[in-house]
Amino acid sequence: GQQVMQIPQYQHVQEGEDFTTYCNSSTTLSNIQWYKQRPGGHPVFLIQLVKSGEVKKQKRLTFQFGEAKKNSSLHITATQTTDVGTYFCAASHNDYKLSFGAGTTVTVRA
Amino acid sequence: DGGITQSPKYLFRKEGQNVTLSCEQNLNHDAMYWYRQDPGQGLRLIYYSQIVNDFQKGDIAEGYSVSREKKESFPLTVTSAQKNPTAFYLCASGISWGGLRRTIYFGEGSWLTVV
């Protein structure tokens, strides 16, 4: 079953506002990845985090890996309509399987 | 993503029939995966393969079968034993960053509807 839990499941955001989605695991992760799936599309790789406490930025997106490597967050600033979609985190523990969270589906009101 | 081709994109089948979904990649990736996505749901791993002629069951392998005779190909057969086969099927291939680190890239998916 799923080894990573994502919250919230749905995020409805006013355009221009910020929001954060979280990914949590009960066990230590070797790495964590984030993907975005636009409505009707397929998941697209965004970023990978490997080191404890790592922070990476992609324009308005900030990704963080927790110090204990058990959680991660994606923070989006100044949300735009192009941010609509479902954001998944994915992680591998001690094997080669890559398990995905249930995703956070983001909708934006103009 | 470019380099991973799934076919067909849409497929309708009658209940009780087996159906095979094709997945081909030209990225020279060793690892390949099959995921199932139900409407409004996350991705669940069906099967994965790290090398040719070897594959492992994922979390929901019952009612599915795969083969990996060539590095670039990883077809998925949805058998009549799969109780709820209607879903969106995603194939992916993966690049290794060393150790257990994998980044995977998805094909555009295949919509299977069983009537």
Coordinates of C-alpha atoms in Angstrom, one line a residue:
Chain A
G1 CA 0.0 0.0 0.0
Q2 CA 0.9 3.7 0.0
Q3 CA 3.9 4.5 2.1
V4 CA 3.5 8.3 1.9
M5 CA 0.6 10.4 3.0
Q6 CA -0.3 13.7 1.4
I7 CA -2.4 16.5 2.8
P8 CA -4.6 18.2 2.0
Q9 CA -6.3 16.1 -0.6
Y10 CA -7.9 19.2 -2.2
Q11 CA -6.7 22.8 -2.2
H12 CA -8.9 25.6 -3.5
V13 CA -6.8 28.7 -3.8
Q14 CA -7.6 32.3 -4.7
E15 CA -5.3 33.5 -7.5
G16 CA -2.3 35.3 -6.1
E17 CA -2.4 33.6 -2.7
D18 CA 0.2 31.1 -1.4
F19 CA -0.4 27.5 -0.3
T20 CA 1.5 24.5 0.9
T21 CA 1.0 20.8 0.4
Y22 CA 2.6 18.2 2.7
C23 CA 3.9 14.7 2.3
N24 CA 4.6 12.5 5.3
S25 CA 6.1 9.1 5.9
S26 CA 6.4 7.0 9.1
T27 CA 9.7 5.7 8.0
T28 CA 12.9 7.3 6.8
L29 CA 13.0 8.0 3.0
S30 CA 16.1 7.6 0.8
N31 CA 14.8 10.4 -1.4
I32 CA 11.5 12.1 -2.3
Q33 CA 10.2 13.3 -5.6
W34 CA 7.5 15.6 -6.7
Y35 CA 5.3 15.3 -9.8
K36 CA 2.6 17.4 -11.3
Q37 CA -0.3 16.1 -13.3
R38 CA -2.4 18.5 -15.3
P39 CA -6.1 17.7 -15.8
G40 CA -6.4 15.0 -18.5
G41 CA -2.6 14.6 -18.6
H42 CA 0.1 12.4 -17.2
P43 CA 2.4 13.0 -14.2
V44 CA 5.5 15.1 -15.0
F45 CA 8.6 15.1 -12.9
L46 CA 9.3 18.3 -11.1
I47 CA 12.2 17.7 -8.7
Q48 CA 14.0 15.3 -6.5
L49 CA 15.2 15.9 -2.9
V50 CA 17.9 13.7 -1.4
K51 CA 19.6 15.4 1.5
S52 CA 18.3 16.0 5.0
G53 CA 16.9 19.6 5.2
E54 CA 17.4 20.2 1.5
V55 CA 15.5 23.1 0.0
K56 CA 15.1 23.7 -3.7
K57 CA 13.3 26.4 -5.6
Q58 CA 11.8 26.5 -9.1
K59 CA 10.5 30.0 -9.7
R60 CA 7.4 30.3 -7.4
L61 CA 7.7 26.7 -6.2
T62 CA 9.8 25.8 -3.1
F63 CA 10.4 22.2 -2.2
Q64 CA 11.7 21.1 1.2
F65 CA 12.9 17.8 2.6
G66 CA 12.6 17.4 6.4
E67 CA 15.6 17.1 8.7
A68 CA 14.6 13.5 9.6
K69 CA 13.9 12.6 5.9
K70 CA 10.3 11.6 6.8
N71 CA 8.4 14.5 5.4
S72 CA 8.5 17.0 2.6
S73 CA 6.6 20.1 1.5
L74 CA 5.8 22.0 -1.6
H75 CA 5.0 25.7 -1.2
I76 CA 3.6 27.8 -4.1
T77 CA 3.7 31.5 -3.9
A78 CA 1.4 33.9 -5.8
T79 CA -0.7 31.1 -7.3
Q80 CA -1.6 31.3 -10.9
T81 CA -4.2 29.5 -13.1
T82 CA -1.3 27.6 -14.6
D83 CA -0.7 25.9 -11.2
V84 CA -4.0 24.0 -11.5
G85 CA -3.5 20.2 -11.3
T86 CA -2.6 17.4 -9.0
Y87 CA 0.7 17.4 -7.2
F88 CA 2.1 14.0 -6.1
C89 CA 5.0 13.2 -3.9
A90 CA 6.8 9.9 -4.5
A91 CA 9.3 8.1 -2.4
S92 CA 11.4 5.0 -2.3
H93 CA 12.2 3.4 1.1
N94 CA 14.5 0.4 1.0
D95 CA 13.8 -1.0 -2.4
Y96 CA 13.4 0.0 -6.0
K97 CA 9.7 0.6 -5.8
L98 CA 8.6 4.2 -6.1
S99 CA 5.4 4.7 -4.1
F100 CA 3.2 7.7 -4.8
G101 CA 1.0 9.7 -2.4
A102 CA -2.6 10.2 -3.1
G103 CA -1.9 13.7 -4.4
T104 CA -3.2 17.2 -3.7
T105 CA -5.6 18.5 -6.3
V106 CA -5.3 22.3 -6.7
T107 CA -8.0 24.5 -8.2
V108 CA -7.6 28.2 -8.6
R109 CA -10.3 30.9 -8.6
A110 CA -9.6 34.0 -10.5
Chain B
D1 CA 7.2 12.5 -21.5
G2 CA 9.1 12.2 -24.8
G3 CA 10.6 8.9 -25.5
I4 CA 7.9 6.7 -23.8
T5 CA 5.1 5.6 -26.1
Q6 CA 2.0 3.9 -24.9
S7 CA -0.6 2.4 -27.1
P8 CA -3.5 2.4 -27.6
K9 CA -4.5 5.7 -26.0
Y10 CA -8.1 4.6 -25.7
L11 CA -9.3 1.0 -25.6
F12 CA -12.7 -0.6 -25.1
R13 CA -13.1 -4.3 -24.3
K14 CA -15.8 -6.6 -23.3
E15 CA -15.8 -8.1 -19.9
G16 CA -14.0 -11.4 -19.8
Q17 CA -11.4 -10.6 -22.5
N18 CA -7.7 -10.2 -21.9
V19 CA -6.2 -7.0 -23.2
T20 CA -2.5 -6.0 -23.7
L21 CA -1.3 -2.5 -23.4
S22 CA 1.9 -1.6 -25.1
C23 CA 4.8 0.5 -23.6
E24 CA 8.0 1.3 -25.5
Q25 CA 10.8 3.6 -24.5
N26 CA 13.8 4.8 -26.4
L27 CA 15.5 6.5 -23.4
N28 CA 17.8 3.5 -22.7
H29 CA 16.4 3.3 -19.2
D30 CA 16.9 0.1 -17.3
A31 CA 13.8 0.3 -15.1
M32 CA 10.2 0.3 -16.3
Y33 CA 7.0 0.5 -14.3
W34 CA 3.2 0.2 -14.7
Y35 CA 0.8 2.2 -12.6
R36 CA -2.9 2.3 -12.4
Q37 CA -4.8 5.5 -11.7
D38 CA -8.5 5.6 -10.9
P39 CA -10.5 8.8 -11.3
G40 CA -9.6 11.3 -8.6
Q41 CA -7.2 8.8 -7.1
G42 CA -3.4 8.5 -6.8
L43 CA -1.1 6.1 -8.6
R44 CA -0.9 2.5 -7.6
L45 CA 2.0 0.3 -8.7
I46 CA 1.1 -2.8 -10.6
Y47 CA 4.5 -4.2 -11.7
Y48 CA 8.0 -3.0 -12.1
S49 CA 11.2 -4.3 -13.8
Q50 CA 14.8 -3.3 -13.1
I51 CA 16.4 -5.3 -15.9
V52 CA 15.5 -7.4 -18.9
N53 CA 13.9 -10.8 -18.1
D54 CA 13.2 -9.8 -14.5
F55 CA 10.1 -8.1 -12.9
Q56 CA 8.5 -7.8 -9.5
K57 CA 4.9 -7.4 -8.3
G58 CA 3.9 -4.1 -7.1
D59 CA 1.0 -3.4 -4.7
I60 CA -1.9 -4.4 -7.0
A61 CA -0.5 -7.1 -9.3
E62 CA -3.5 -9.5 -9.1
G63 CA -5.2 -9.9 -12.4
Y64 CA -2.3 -8.5 -14.4
S65 CA 0.8 -9.9 -16.1
V66 CA 3.9 -8.4 -17.7
S67 CA 6.9 -9.5 -19.7
R68 CA 10.3 -7.8 -20.2
E69 CA 12.0 -9.5 -23.1
K70 CA 13.6 -6.4 -24.4
K71 CA 15.0 -3.4 -22.6
E72 CA 12.8 -1.0 -24.5
S73 CA 9.5 -2.8 -24.1
F74 CA 7.3 -3.6 -21.1
P75 CA 3.8 -4.7 -22.2
L76 CA 1.0 -5.1 -19.6
T77 CA -1.8 -7.7 -20.0
V78 CA -5.0 -7.0 -18.1
T79 CA -6.5 -10.5 -17.7
S80 CA -10.1 -11.5 -17.2
A81 CA -9.2 -12.2 -13.6
Q82 CA -8.9 -8.4 -12.9
K83 CA -12.2 -7.6 -11.2
N84 CA -12.3 -3.8 -11.9
P85 CA -10.1 -3.2 -15.0
T86 CA -11.6 0.1 -16.1
A87 CA -8.9 2.7 -15.3
F88 CA -6.1 4.9 -16.6
Y89 CA -2.9 3.0 -17.0
L90 CA 0.5 4.7 -16.9
C91 CA 3.7 3.3 -18.0
A92 CA 7.0 4.8 -16.9
S93 CA 10.7 4.3 -17.2
G94 CA 13.3 5.2 -14.8
I95 CA 16.8 6.6 -14.6
S96 CA 19.1 5.7 -11.8
W97 CA 20.9 8.4 -9.8
G98 CA 22.9 5.8 -7.9
G99 CA 21.8 3.4 -5.2
L100 CA 18.0 3.4 -4.7
R101 CA 17.5 6.9 -6.2
R102 CA 15.2 6.7 -9.2
T103 CA 13.5 9.4 -11.2
I104 CA 10.8 8.1 -13.5
Y105 CA 9.2 9.6 -16.6
F106 CA 5.7 8.7 -17.7
G107 CA 4.1 8.0 -21.0
E108 CA 0.8 9.7 -21.9
G109 CA -1.3 6.8 -20.6
S110 CA -3.9 4.4 -21.8
W111 CA -7.5 4.7 -21.0
L112 CA -9.1 1.2 -20.7
T113 CA -12.8 0.8 -20.4
V114 CA -14.4 -2.6 -19.9
V115 CA -18.0 -2.9 -20.7

